[in-house]
mmCIF file of C-alpha atoms in Angstrom:
data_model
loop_
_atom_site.group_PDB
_atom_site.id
_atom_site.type_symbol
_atom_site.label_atom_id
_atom_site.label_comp_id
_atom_site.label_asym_id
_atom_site.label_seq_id
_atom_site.Cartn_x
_atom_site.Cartn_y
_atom_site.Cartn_z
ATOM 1 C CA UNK A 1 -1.197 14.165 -35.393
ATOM 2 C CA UNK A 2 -0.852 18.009 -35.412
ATOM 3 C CA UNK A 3 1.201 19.571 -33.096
ATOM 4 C CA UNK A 4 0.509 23.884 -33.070
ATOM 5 C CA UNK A 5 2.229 24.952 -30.121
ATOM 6 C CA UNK A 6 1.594 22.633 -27.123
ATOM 7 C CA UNK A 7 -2.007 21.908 -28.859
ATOM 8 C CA UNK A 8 -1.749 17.419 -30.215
ATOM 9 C CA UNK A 9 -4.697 17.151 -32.670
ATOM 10 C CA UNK A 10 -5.351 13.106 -32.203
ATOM 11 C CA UNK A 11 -6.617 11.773 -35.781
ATOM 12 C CA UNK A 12 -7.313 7.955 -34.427
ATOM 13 C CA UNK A 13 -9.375 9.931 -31.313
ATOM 14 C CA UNK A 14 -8.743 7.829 -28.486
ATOM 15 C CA UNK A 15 -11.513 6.384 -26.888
ATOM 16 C CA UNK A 16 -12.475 6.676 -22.726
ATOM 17 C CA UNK A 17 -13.938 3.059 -22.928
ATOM 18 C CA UNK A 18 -14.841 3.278 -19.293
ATOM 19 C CA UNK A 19 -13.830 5.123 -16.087
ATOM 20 C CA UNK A 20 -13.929 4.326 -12.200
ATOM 21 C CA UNK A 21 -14.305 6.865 -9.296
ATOM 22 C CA UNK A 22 -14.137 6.112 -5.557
ATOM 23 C CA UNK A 23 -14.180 8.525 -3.055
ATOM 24 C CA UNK A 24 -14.372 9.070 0.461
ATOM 25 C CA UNK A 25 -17.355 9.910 3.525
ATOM 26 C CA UNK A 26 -17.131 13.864 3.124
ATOM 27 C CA UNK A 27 -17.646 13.459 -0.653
ATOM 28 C CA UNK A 28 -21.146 11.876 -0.263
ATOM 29 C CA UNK A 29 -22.804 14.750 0.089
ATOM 30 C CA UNK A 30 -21.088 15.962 -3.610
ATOM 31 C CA UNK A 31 -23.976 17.517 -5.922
ATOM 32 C CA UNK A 32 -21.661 14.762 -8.073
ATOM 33 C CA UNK A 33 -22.422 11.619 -6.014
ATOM 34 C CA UNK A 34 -25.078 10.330 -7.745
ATOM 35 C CA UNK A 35 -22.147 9.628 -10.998
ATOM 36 C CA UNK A 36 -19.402 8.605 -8.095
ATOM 37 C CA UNK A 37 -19.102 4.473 -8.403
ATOM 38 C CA UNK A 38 -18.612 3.784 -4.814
ATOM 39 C CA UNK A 39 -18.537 6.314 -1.900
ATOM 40 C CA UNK A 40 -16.353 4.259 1.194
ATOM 41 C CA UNK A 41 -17.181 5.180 4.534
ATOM 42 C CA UNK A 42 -14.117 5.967 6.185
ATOM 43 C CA UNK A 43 -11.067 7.787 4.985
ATOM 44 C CA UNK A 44 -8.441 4.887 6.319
ATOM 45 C CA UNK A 45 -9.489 1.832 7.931
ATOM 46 C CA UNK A 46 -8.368 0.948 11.486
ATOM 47 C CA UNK A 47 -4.091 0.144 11.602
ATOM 48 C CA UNK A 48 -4.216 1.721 7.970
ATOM 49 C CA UNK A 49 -2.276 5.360 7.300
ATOM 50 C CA UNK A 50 -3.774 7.709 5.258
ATOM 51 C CA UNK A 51 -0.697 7.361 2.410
ATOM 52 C CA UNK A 52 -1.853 3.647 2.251
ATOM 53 C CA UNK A 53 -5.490 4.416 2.336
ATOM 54 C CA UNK A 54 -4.909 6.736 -0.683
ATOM 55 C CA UNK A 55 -3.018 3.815 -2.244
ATOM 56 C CA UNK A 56 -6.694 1.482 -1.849
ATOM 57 C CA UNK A 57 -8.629 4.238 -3.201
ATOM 58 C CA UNK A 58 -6.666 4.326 -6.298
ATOM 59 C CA UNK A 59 -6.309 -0.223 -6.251
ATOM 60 C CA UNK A 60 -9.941 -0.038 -5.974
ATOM 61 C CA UNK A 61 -10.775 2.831 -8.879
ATOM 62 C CA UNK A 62 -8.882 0.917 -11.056
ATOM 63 C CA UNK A 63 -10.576 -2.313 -10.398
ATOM 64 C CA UNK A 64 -13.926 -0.543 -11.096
ATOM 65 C CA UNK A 65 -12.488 1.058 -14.087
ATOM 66 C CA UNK A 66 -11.195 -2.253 -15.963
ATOM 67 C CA UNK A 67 -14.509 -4.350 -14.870
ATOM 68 C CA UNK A 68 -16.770 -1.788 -16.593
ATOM 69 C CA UNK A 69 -14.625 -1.661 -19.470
ATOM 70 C CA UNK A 70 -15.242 -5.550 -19.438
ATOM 71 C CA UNK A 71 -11.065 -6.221 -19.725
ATOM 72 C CA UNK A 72 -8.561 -8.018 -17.429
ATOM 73 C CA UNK A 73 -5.733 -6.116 -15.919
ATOM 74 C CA UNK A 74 -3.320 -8.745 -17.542
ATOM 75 C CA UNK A 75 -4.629 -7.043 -20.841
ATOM 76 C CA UNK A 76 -3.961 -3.223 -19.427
ATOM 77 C CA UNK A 77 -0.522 -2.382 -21.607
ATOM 78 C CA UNK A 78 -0.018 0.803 -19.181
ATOM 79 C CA UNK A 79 -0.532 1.982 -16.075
ATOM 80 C CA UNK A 80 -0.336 5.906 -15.826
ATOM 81 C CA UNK A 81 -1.437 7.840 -12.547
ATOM 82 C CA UNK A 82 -0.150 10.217 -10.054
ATOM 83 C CA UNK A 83 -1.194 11.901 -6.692
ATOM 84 C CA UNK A 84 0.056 14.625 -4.202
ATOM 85 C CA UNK A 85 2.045 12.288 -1.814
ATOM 86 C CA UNK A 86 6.069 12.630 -1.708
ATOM 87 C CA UNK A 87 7.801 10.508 -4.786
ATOM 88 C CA UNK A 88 4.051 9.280 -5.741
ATOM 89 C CA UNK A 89 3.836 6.903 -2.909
ATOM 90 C CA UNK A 90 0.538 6.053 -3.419
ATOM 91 C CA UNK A 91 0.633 5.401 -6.549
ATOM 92 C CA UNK A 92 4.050 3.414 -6.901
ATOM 93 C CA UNK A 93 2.478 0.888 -4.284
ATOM 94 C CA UNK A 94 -0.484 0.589 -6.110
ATOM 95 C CA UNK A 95 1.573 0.220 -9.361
ATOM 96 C CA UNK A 96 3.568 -2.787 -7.259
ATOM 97 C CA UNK A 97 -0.270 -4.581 -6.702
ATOM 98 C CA UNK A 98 -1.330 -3.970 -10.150
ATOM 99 C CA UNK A 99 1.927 -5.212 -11.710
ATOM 100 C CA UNK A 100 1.505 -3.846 -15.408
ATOM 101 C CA UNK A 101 4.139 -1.426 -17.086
ATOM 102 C CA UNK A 102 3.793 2.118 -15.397
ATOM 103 C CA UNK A 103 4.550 5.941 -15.576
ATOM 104 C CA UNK A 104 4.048 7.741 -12.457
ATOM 105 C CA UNK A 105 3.233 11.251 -13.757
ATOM 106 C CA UNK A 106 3.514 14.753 -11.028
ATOM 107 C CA UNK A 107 1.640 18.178 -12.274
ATOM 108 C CA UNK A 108 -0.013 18.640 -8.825
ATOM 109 C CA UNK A 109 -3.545 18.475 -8.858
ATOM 110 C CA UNK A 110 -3.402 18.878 -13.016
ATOM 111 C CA UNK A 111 -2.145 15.096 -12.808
ATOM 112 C CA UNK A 112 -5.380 13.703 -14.422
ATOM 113 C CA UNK A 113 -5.151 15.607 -17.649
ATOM 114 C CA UNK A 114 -1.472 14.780 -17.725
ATOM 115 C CA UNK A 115 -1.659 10.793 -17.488
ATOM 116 C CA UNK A 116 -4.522 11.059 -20.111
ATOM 117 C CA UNK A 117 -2.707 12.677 -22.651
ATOM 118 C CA UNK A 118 0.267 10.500 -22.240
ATOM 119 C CA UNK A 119 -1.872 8.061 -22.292
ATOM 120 C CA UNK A 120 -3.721 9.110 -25.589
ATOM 121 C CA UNK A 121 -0.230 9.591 -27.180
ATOM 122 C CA UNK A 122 0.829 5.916 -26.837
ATOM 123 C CA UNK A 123 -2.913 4.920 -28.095
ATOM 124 C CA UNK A 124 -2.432 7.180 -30.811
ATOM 125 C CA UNK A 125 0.969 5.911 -31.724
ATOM 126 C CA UNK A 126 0.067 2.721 -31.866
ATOM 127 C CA UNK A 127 2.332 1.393 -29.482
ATOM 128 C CA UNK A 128 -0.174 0.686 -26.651
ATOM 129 C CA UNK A 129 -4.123 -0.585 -27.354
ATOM 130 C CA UNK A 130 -5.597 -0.510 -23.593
ATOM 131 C CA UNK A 131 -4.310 1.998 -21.022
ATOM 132 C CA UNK A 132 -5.205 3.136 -17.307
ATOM 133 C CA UNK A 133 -4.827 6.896 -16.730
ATOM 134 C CA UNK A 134 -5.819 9.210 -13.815
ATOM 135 C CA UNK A 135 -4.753 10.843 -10.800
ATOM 136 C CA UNK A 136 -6.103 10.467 -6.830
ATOM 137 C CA UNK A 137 -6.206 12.762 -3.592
ATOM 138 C CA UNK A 138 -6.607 12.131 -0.266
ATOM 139 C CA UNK A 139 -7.461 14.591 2.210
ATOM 140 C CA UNK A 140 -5.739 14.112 5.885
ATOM 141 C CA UNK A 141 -2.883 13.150 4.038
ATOM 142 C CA UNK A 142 -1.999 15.814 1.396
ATOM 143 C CA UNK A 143 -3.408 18.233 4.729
ATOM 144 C CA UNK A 144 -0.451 16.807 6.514
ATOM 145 C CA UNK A 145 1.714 17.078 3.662
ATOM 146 C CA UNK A 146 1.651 20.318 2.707
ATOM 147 C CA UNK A 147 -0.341 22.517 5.597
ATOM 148 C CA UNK A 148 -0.914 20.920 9.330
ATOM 149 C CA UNK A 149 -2.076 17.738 10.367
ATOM 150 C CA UNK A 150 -5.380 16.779 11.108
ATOM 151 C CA UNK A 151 -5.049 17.239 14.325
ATOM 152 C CA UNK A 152 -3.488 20.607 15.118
ATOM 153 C CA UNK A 153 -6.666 21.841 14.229
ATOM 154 C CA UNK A 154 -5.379 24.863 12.185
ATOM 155 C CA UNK A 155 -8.202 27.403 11.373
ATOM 156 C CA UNK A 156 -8.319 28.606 7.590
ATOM 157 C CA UNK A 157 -9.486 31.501 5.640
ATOM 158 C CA UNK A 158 -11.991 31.441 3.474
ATOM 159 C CA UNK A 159 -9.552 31.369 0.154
ATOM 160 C CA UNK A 160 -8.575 28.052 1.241
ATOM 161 C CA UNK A 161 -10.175 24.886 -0.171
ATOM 162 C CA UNK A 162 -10.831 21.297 0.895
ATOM 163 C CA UNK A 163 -8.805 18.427 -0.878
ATOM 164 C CA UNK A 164 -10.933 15.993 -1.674
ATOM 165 C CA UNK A 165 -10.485 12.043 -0.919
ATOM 166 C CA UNK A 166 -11.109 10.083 -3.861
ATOM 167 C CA UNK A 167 -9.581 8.415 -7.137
ATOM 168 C CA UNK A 168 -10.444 8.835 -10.818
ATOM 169 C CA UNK A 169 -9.488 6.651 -13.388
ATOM 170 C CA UNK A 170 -10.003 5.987 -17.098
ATOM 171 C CA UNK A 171 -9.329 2.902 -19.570
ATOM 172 C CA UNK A 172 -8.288 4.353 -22.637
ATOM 173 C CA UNK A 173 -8.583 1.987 -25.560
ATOM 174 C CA UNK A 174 -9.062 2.602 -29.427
ATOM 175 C CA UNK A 175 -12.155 2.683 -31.652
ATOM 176 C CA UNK A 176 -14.680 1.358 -29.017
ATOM 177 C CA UNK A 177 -18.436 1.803 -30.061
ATOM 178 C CA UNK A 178 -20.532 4.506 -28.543
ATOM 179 C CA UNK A 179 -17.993 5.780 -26.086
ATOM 180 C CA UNK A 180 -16.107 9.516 -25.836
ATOM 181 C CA UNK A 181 -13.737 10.008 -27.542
ATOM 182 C CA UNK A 182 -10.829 12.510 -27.360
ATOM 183 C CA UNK A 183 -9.906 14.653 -30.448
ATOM 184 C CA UNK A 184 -7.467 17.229 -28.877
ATOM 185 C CA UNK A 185 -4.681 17.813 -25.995
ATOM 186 C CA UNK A 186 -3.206 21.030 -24.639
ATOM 187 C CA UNK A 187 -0.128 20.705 -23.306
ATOM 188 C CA UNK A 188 0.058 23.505 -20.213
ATOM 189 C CA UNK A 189 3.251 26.171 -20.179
ATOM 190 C CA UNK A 190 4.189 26.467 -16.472
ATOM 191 C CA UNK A 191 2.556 29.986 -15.478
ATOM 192 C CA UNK A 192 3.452 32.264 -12.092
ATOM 193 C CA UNK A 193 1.162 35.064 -11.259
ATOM 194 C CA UNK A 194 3.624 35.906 -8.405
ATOM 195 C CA UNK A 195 1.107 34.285 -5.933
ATOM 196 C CA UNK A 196 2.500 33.187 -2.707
ATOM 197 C CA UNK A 197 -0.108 32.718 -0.892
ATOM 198 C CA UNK A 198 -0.557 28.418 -0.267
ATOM 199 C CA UNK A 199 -3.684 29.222 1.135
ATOM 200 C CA UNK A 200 -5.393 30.844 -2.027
ATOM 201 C CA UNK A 201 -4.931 28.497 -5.046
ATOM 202 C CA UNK A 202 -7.338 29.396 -7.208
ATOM 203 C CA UNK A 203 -5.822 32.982 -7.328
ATOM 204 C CA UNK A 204 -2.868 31.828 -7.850
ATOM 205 C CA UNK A 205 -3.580 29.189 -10.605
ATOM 206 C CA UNK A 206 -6.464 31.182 -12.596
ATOM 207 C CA UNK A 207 -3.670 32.464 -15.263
ATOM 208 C CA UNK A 208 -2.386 29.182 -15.732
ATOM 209 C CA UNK A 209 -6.053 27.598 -16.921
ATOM 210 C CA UNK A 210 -6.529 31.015 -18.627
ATOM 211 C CA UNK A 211 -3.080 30.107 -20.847
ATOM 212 C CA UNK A 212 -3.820 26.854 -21.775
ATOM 213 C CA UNK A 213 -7.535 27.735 -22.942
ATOM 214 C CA UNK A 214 -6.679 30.767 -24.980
ATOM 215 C CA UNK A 215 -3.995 28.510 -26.716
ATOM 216 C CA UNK A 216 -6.350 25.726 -27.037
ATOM 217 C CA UNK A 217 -8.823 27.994 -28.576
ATOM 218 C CA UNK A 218 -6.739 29.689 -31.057
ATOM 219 C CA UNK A 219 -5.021 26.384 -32.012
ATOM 220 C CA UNK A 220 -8.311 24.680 -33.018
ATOM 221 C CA UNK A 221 -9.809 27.791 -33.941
ATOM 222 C CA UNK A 222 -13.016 27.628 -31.360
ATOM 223 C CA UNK A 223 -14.552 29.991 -29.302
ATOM 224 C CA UNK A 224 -16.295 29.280 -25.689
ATOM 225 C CA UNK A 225 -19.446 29.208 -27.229
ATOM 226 C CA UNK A 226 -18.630 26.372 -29.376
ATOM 227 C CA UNK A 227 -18.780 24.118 -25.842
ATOM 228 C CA UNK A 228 -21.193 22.856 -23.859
ATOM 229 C CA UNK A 229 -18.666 23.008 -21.001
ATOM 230 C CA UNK A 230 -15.446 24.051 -20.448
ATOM 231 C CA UNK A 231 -14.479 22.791 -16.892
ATOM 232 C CA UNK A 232 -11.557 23.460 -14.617
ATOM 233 C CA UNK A 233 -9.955 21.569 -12.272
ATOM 234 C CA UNK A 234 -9.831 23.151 -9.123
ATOM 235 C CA UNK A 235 -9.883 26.778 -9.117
ATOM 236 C CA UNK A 236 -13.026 26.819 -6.950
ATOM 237 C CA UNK A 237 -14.913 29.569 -5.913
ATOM 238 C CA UNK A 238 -12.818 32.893 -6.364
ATOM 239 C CA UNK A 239 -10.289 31.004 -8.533
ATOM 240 C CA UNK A 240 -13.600 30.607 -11.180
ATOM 241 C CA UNK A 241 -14.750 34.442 -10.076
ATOM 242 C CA UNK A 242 -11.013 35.454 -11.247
ATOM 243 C CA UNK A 243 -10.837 33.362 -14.662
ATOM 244 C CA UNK A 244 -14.713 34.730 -16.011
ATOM 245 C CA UNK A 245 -13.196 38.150 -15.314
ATOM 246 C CA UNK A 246 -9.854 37.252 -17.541
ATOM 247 C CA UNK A 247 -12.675 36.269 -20.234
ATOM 248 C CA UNK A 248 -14.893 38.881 -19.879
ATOM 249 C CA UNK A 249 -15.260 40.013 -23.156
ATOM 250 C CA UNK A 250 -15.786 36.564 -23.741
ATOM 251 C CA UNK A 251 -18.724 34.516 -24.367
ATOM 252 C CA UNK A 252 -18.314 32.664 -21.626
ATOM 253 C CA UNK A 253 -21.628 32.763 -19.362
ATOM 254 C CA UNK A 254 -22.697 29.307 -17.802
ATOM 255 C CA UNK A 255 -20.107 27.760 -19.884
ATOM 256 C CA UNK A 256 -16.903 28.257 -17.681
ATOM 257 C CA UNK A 257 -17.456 25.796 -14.921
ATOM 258 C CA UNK A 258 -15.140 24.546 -12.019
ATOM 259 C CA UNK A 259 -15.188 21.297 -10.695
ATOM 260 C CA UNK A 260 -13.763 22.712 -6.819
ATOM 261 C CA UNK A 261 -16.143 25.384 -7.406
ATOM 262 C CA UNK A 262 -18.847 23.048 -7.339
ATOM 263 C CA UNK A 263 -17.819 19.968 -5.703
ATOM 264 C CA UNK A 264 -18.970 20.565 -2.448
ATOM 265 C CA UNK A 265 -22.312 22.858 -3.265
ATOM 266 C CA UNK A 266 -22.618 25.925 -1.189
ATOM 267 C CA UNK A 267 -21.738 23.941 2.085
ATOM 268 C CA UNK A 268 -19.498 27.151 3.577
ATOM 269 C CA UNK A 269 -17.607 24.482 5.681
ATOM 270 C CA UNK A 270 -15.343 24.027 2.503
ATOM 271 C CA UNK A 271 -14.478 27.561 2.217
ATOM 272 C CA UNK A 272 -14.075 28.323 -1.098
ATOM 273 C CA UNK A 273 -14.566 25.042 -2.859
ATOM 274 C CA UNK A 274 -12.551 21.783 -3.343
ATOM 275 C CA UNK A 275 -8.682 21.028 -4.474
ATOM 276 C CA UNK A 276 -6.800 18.324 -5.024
ATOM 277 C CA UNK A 277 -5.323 15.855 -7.954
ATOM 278 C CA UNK A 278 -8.362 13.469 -6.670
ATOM 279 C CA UNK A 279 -10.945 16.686 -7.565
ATOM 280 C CA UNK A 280 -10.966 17.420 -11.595
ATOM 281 C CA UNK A 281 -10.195 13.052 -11.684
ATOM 282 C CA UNK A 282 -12.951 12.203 -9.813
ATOM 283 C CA UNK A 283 -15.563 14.761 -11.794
ATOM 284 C CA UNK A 284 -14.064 14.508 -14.977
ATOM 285 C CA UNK A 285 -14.889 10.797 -14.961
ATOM 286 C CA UNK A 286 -18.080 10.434 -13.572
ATOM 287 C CA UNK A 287 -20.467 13.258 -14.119
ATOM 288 C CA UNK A 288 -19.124 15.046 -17.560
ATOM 289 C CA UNK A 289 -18.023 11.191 -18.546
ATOM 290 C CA UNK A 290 -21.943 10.058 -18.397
ATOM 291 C CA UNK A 291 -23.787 13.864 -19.619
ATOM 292 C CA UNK A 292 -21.220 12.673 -22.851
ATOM 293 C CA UNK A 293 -22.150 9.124 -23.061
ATOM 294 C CA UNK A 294 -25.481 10.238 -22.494
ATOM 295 C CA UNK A 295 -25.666 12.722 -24.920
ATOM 296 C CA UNK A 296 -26.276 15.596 -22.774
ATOM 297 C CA UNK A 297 -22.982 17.317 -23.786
ATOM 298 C CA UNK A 298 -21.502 16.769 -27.227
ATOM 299 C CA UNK A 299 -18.444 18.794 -26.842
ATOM 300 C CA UNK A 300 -16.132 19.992 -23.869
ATOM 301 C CA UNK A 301 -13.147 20.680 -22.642
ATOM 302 C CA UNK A 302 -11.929 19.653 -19.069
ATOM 303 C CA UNK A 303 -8.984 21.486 -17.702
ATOM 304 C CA UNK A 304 -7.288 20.143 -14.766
ATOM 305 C CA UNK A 305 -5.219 23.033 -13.020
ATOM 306 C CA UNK A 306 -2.196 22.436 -10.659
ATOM 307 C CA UNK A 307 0.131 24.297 -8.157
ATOM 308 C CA UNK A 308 3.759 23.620 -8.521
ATOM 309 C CA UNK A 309 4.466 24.221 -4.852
ATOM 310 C CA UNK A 310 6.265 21.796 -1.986
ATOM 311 C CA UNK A 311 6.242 22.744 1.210
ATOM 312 C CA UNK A 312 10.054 23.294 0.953
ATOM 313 C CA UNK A 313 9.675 25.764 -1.974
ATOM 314 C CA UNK A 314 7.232 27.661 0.142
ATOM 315 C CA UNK A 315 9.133 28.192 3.452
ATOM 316 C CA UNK A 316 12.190 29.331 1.045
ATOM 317 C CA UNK A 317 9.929 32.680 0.051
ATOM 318 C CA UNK A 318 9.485 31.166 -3.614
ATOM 319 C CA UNK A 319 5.798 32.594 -5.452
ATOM 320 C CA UNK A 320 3.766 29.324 -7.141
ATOM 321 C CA UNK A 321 4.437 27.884 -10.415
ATOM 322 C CA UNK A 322 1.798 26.617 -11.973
ATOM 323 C CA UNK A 323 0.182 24.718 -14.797
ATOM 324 C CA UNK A 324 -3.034 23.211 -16.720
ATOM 325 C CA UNK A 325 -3.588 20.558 -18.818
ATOM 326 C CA UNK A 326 -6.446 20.003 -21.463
ATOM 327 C CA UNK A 327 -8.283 17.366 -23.083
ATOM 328 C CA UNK A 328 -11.313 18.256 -25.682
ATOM 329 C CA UNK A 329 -13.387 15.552 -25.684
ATOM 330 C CA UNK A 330 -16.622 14.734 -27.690
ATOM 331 C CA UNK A 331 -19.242 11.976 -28.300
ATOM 332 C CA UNK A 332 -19.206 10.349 -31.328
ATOM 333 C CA UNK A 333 -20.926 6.543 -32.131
ATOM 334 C CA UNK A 334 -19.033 4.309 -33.852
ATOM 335 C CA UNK A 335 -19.859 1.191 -36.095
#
């Protein structure tokens, strides 16, 4: 293992033996939909709140996630996940239910990428052979959280994005036959643009994913145009518009994709795109998981992005931290 300045080259190359995503009734109508596992029909079910609704998306993407790996959670060394919630509420509870060894990990909506390169580490290591790792959202709740309820019916402008409803989640395991594997991590620098604006994220976190790419890059010595993808987390819309003009002298063409960007098509109802720790998880692990498995792509790199904000940070005047994590990823068939 290589470690050049935040960038972990992984010589044993973890391997995403399976993944689960479940999502909620506005996400059905996802150009991604097709790849989601199970789309529920209601975002909390009647006497349920949203915080414990979030908690059964993410109980039932990791059941999905461990039966299509063909395991038993009794043989799941780690549990790794996060979500938007206060203190990880969520996904402590579901942690209680699943009742394995756990690490509750917080980059806002970069979350994903985090818990799968903690995750690789220990695989890589040696010290752990089957691991859960990915990150939820969950839409009137995080809504509530950080902007207005539901119901206050607050109008938005069209910077602002939609957080999606849904979990992601992958078993990590090593050496599995004919599944992606992952060959290299970025670890993301915290990065503020001097945004303040909680209603335009993707300006805000567009020099974050810029950072951790150009390091990636230049640490494995690759140019965009060695990728079939490289995919963001949730910059959407202008947040994407913003990082192809940092790269314009770039390569970068149809390569530089976002997964808010396109989560919810060109449906203008979602402003400019989807958000959330629940977005890049939920993508990431169905629809670039399967183009790898099915040979479609043979090398990306998925870049979850997150805003380091709370809602006390904003009424204090602070400007948004943020960050992005990487994973490259590639298919490779083993023996």
């Amino acid at each position: 293992m290589v470690n050049t300045f935040g960038t972990i080259q992984f010589k044993e190359k973890p391997s995403i033996a399976s993944t689960g995503v479940v999502v909620g009734p506005m996400e059905k109508d996802s150009p991604f939909a097709a790849s989601f596992d199970e789309i529920l029909p209601l975002e909390n079910e009647k006497d349920e709140s949203y915080e414990q609704a979030n908690t059964r998306f993410i109980e039932k993407a990791c059941a999905v996630t461990v039966q299509k790996g063909r395991e038993q959670i009794e043989n799941i060394d780690m549990f790794i996940g996060g979500d938007l919630i206060n203190q990880l509420s969520p996904t402590n509870f579901a942690a209680r239910k699943l009742a394995i060894p756990f690490l509750g990990v917080f980059s806002a909506c970069a979350s994903s990428m985090e818990s799968v390169i903690l995750g690789s580490l220990l695989i890589e290591s040696g010290n752990a052979k089957s691991i859960l790792a990915g990150a939820s959202s969950h839409h009137p709740a995080v809504e509530r959280q950080f902007r207005y309820p539901l119901e206050y019916g607050a109008q938005k402008p069209g910077t602002a994005q939609w957080t999606v409803t849904g979990a992601g989640f992958a078993l990590l395991q090593n050496h599995v036959k004919n599944a992606p594997i992952i060959t290299h991590a970025t670890i993301g620098r915290v990065v503020d643009g001097g945004q303040q604006n909680p209603l335009h994220m993707g300006a805000a976190m567009a020099p974050a994913a810029r950072d951790t790419i150009e390091r990636h890059l230049k640490n494995t010595n690759s140019k965009i145009s060695d990728y079939d993808v490289i995919m963001t987390g949730d910059l959407g819309k202008i947040g994407l518009s913003i990082l192809k003009e940092m790269f314009q002298d770039e390569d970068s063409g149809v390569i530089l994709q976002d997964a808010g960007a396109q989560f919810y098509g060109d449906d203008s109802f979602f402003n400019a795109g989807a958000s959330g720790a629940g977005c890049s998880a939920t993508v990431f692990f169905s629809h670039i998981y399967k183009q790898l498995k099915n040979g479609v792509y043979k090398r990306v790199l998925l870049v979850a992005t997150g805003a380091l904000l709370s809602p006390l940070t904003f009424q204090q005047g602070e400007t948004i931290p943020c960050i992005a994590h990487a994973i490259e990823c590639r298919m490779e068939k083993r023996g």
